[in-house]
Amino acid sequence: MSDARKRLEDLEAVCAALAHASRRQILMTVHFRAGMLAGDIAKRFHHAWPTISRHLKVLEEAGLLTAERRGRERVYRVDHAKIELLREWLAWFDKKTKT
């Protein structure tokens, strides 16, 4: 697979993950807390645990979150590399770059 195709697929996964308001909110919360335990994330939102778990999985599969095991718990952190991919794509629409 070419690098360009891989980047487009990654961008599509990021956009799909960010399409849901709860996932955007989870991502912001984890970002501003510089990492959070899965249980602490679940406490902040009014969804059942399976729903939060699915949202975390989508964000992780899109590469927006990383998860580190600490015993029985998982610590989630934002992976800024995929956010940079989105930022690069959005730069195409920057008025300064138009010719």
Coordinates of N, CA, C and O in Angstrom, one line a residue, residues 5-76:
R5 N -2.0 6.4 0.2 CA -3.2 5.7 0.5 C -3.4 5.4 1.9 O -4.4 5.5 2.5
K6 N -2.3 5.0 2.6 CA -2.3 4.8 4.0 C -2.7 6.0 4.8 O -3.5 6.0 5.7
R7 N -2.1 7.2 4.4 CA -2.5 8.4 5.1 C -4.0 8.8 4.9 O -4.6 9.2 5.8
L8 N -4.5 8.5 3.7 CA -5.9 8.7 3.5 C -6.8 7.8 4.3 O -7.8 8.2 4.8
E9 N -6.4 6.6 4.4 CA -7.1 5.6 5.3 C -7.1 6.0 6.7 O -8.1 6.0 7.4
D10 N -5.9 6.5 7.2 CA -5.8 6.9 8.5 C -6.7 8.2 8.8 O -7.3 8.3 9.8
L11 N -6.7 9.1 7.8 CA -7.5 10.3 7.9 C -9.0 9.9 8.0 O -9.7 10.5 8.8
E12 N -9.4 9.0 7.2 CA -10.8 8.5 7.2 C -11.2 8.0 8.5 O -12.2 8.2 9.1
A13 N -10.3 7.2 9.1 CA -10.5 6.6 10.5 C -10.6 7.7 11.5 O -11.5 7.6 12.4
V14 N -9.8 8.7 11.4 CA -9.8 9.8 12.4 C -11.1 10.6 12.3 O -11.8 10.8 13.3
C15 N -11.5 10.9 11.0 CA -12.7 11.6 10.8 C -13.9 10.8 11.3 O -14.9 11.4 11.9
A16 N -14.0 9.5 11.0 CA -15.1 8.7 11.4 C -15.2 8.7 13.0 O -16.2 8.7 13.5
A17 N -14.0 8.6 13.6 CA -14.0 8.5 15.1 C -14.5 9.8 15.7 O -15.2 9.9 16.7
L18 N -14.1 10.9 15.0 CA -14.5 12.3 15.5 C -15.9 12.6 15.1 O -16.4 13.7 15.6
A19 N -16.6 11.8 14.4 CA -18.0 12.1 13.9 C -19.0 12.1 15.0 O -20.1 12.7 14.9
H20 N -18.7 11.4 16.1 CA -19.6 11.3 17.2 C -19.3 12.3 18.3 O -18.1 12.3 18.8
A21 N -20.2 13.0 18.8 CA -20.0 14.1 19.8 C -19.4 13.5 21.1 O -18.5 14.2 21.7
S22 N -19.8 12.4 21.5 CA -19.3 11.8 22.8 C -17.8 11.5 22.6 O -17.1 11.7 23.6
R23 N -17.4 11.0 21.4 CA -16.0 10.7 21.2 C -15.2 11.9 21.2 O -14.0 12.0 21.8
R24 N -15.7 13.0 20.6 CA -15.0 14.3 20.6 C -14.8 14.8 22.1 O -13.7 15.2 22.5
Q25 N -15.8 14.6 22.8 CA -15.8 15.1 24.2 C -14.8 14.2 25.1 O -14.1 14.8 25.9
I26 N -14.8 12.9 24.8 CA -13.9 12.0 25.5 C -12.5 12.4 25.2 O -11.6 12.5 26.1
L27 N -12.2 12.7 23.9 CA -10.9 13.0 23.5 C -10.4 14.3 24.1 O -9.3 14.4 24.6
M28 N -11.3 15.3 24.2 CA -10.9 16.6 24.8 C -10.7 16.4 26.3 O -9.7 17.0 26.8
T29 N -11.5 15.6 27.0 CA -11.3 15.4 28.4 C -10.0 14.7 28.7 O -9.3 15.1 29.6
V30 N -9.7 13.7 27.9 CA -8.4 13.0 28.1 C -7.3 13.9 27.9 O -6.3 13.9 28.6
H31 N -7.4 14.7 26.8 CA -6.3 15.7 26.5 C -6.1 16.6 27.6 O -4.9 16.8 28.0
F32 N -7.1 17.3 28.1 CA -6.9 18.3 29.2 C -6.5 17.7 30.5 O -6.0 18.4 31.4
R33 N -6.7 16.4 30.7 CA -6.3 15.7 31.9 C -5.0 15.1 31.8 O -4.5 14.4 32.7
A34 N -4.4 15.2 30.6 CA -3.1 14.6 30.3 C -3.1 13.1 30.6 O -2.1 12.5 31.1
G35 N -4.2 12.4 30.3 CA -4.3 11.0 30.5 C -5.3 10.7 31.6 O -5.4 11.5 32.5
M36 N -6.1 9.6 31.4 CA -7.1 9.2 32.4 C -7.3 7.7 32.4 O -7.1 7.0 31.4
L37 N -7.7 7.2 33.6 CA -8.1 5.8 33.7 C -9.4 5.6 33.1 O -10.3 6.5 33.1
A38 N -9.7 4.5 32.5 CA -10.9 4.2 31.8 C -12.1 4.4 32.8 O -13.1 5.0 32.4
G39 N -12.0 4.0 34.0 CA -13.1 4.1 35.0 C -13.4 5.6 35.2 O -14.6 6.0 35.4
D40 N -12.4 6.4 35.3 CA -12.6 7.9 35.5 C -13.2 8.5 34.3 O -14.0 9.4 34.4
I41 N -12.9 8.0 33.1 CA -13.6 8.5 31.9 C -15.0 8.2 32.0 O -15.9 9.0 31.7
A42 N -15.3 6.9 32.3 CA -16.7 6.5 32.4 C -17.5 7.3 33.4 O -18.7 7.6 33.2
K43 N -16.9 7.7 34.5 CA -17.6 8.4 35.5 C -18.0 9.8 35.1 O -19.0 10.4 35.6
R44 N -17.3 10.4 34.1 CA -17.6 11.7 33.7 C -18.7 11.8 32.6 O -19.2 12.9 32.3
F45 N -19.1 10.7 32.1 CA -20.1 10.7 31.0 C -21.3 9.9 31.5 O -21.3 8.9 32.2
H46 N -22.5 10.3 30.9 CA -23.7 9.7 31.3 C -24.1 8.5 30.3 O -25.2 8.5 29.8
H47 N -23.2 7.6 30.1 CA -23.4 6.5 29.3 C -23.1 5.2 30.1 O -22.4 5.3 31.0
A48 N -23.7 4.1 29.6 CA -23.4 2.8 30.3 C -21.9 2.5 29.9 O -21.4 2.9 28.9
W49 N -21.3 1.7 30.8 CA -20.0 1.3 30.6 C -19.7 0.7 29.2 O -18.7 1.0 28.5
P50 N -20.6 -0.2 28.7 CA -20.3 -0.8 27.3 C -20.3 0.3 26.2 O -19.5 0.2 25.3
T51 N -21.1 1.3 26.4 CA -21.0 2.4 25.4 C -19.7 3.2 25.5 O -19.1 3.4 24.4
I52 N -19.3 3.5 26.7 CA -18.0 4.2 26.8 C -16.9 3.3 26.3 O -15.9 3.8 25.6
S53 N -16.9 2.0 26.6 CA -15.9 1.1 26.2 C -15.8 1.1 24.6 O -14.7 1.1 24.0
R54 N -17.0 1.1 24.0 CA -17.0 1.1 22.5 C -16.4 2.4 22.0 O -15.6 2.4 21.0
H55 N -16.7 3.5 22.6 CA -16.2 4.8 22.2 C -14.7 4.8 22.3 O -13.9 5.3 21.4
L56 N -14.2 4.3 23.4 CA -12.7 4.2 23.7 C -12.1 3.4 22.6 O -11.0 3.7 22.1
K57 N -12.7 2.3 22.3 CA -12.1 1.3 21.3 C -12.0 2.0 19.9 O -11.0 1.9 19.2
V58 N -13.1 2.7 19.5 CA -13.1 3.4 18.2 C -12.0 4.5 18.2 O -11.2 4.6 17.2
L59 N -11.8 5.3 19.3 CA -10.8 6.3 19.4 C -9.4 5.6 19.3 O -8.5 6.1 18.7
E60 N -9.2 4.5 20.0 CA -8.0 3.8 20.0 C -7.6 3.2 18.7 O -6.5 3.3 18.2
E61 N -8.6 2.6 18.0 CA -8.4 2.0 16.7 C -8.1 3.1 15.6 O -7.3 2.8 14.7
A62 N -8.6 4.3 15.8 CA -8.3 5.4 14.9 C -6.9 6.0 15.2 O -6.5 6.8 14.4
G63 N -6.3 5.6 16.3 CA -5.0 6.1 16.6 C -5.0 7.4 17.4 O -4.0 8.0 17.6
L64 N -6.2 7.8 17.8 CA -6.3 9.1 18.6 C -6.0 8.9 20.0 O -5.6 9.9 20.7
L65 N -6.2 7.7 20.6 CA -5.9 7.4 22.0 C -5.0 6.2 22.0 O -5.0 5.3 21.2
T66 N -4.1 6.2 23.0 CA -3.3 5.0 23.3 C -3.7 4.5 24.7 O -4.2 5.3 25.5
A67 N -3.6 3.3 24.9 CA -4.0 2.7 26.2 C -2.8 1.9 26.8 O -2.1 1.1 26.1
E68 N -2.5 2.2 28.0 CA -1.4 1.5 28.7 C -2.1 0.7 29.9 O -2.8 1.3 30.7
R69 N -1.7 -0.5 30.0 CA -2.3 -1.4 31.1 C -1.5 -1.1 32.4 O -0.3 -1.0 32.4
R70 N -2.2 -0.9 33.4 CA -1.7 -0.7 34.8 C -2.4 -1.7 35.7 O -3.5 -1.3 36.2
G71 N -1.9 -2.9 35.8 CA -2.7 -3.9 36.5 C -4.0 -4.2 35.8 O -4.0 -4.6 34.7
R72 N -5.1 -4.0 36.5 CA -6.4 -4.3 35.9 C -7.0 -3.1 35.2 O -8.0 -3.1 34.6
E73 N -6.3 -1.9 35.3 CA -6.8 -0.7 34.7 C -6.1 -0.4 33.5 O -5.0 -0.9 33.2
R74 N -6.7 0.5 32.7 CA -6.1 1.0 31.5 C -6.0 2.6 31.6 O -7.0 3.2 31.9
V75 N -4.8 3.1 31.3 CA -4.7 4.6 31.2 C -4.7 5.0 29.8 O -3.9 4.5 29.0
Y76 N -5.6 5.9 29.5 CA -5.7 6.4 28.1 C -5.0 7.8 28.0 O -5.1 8.6 28.9

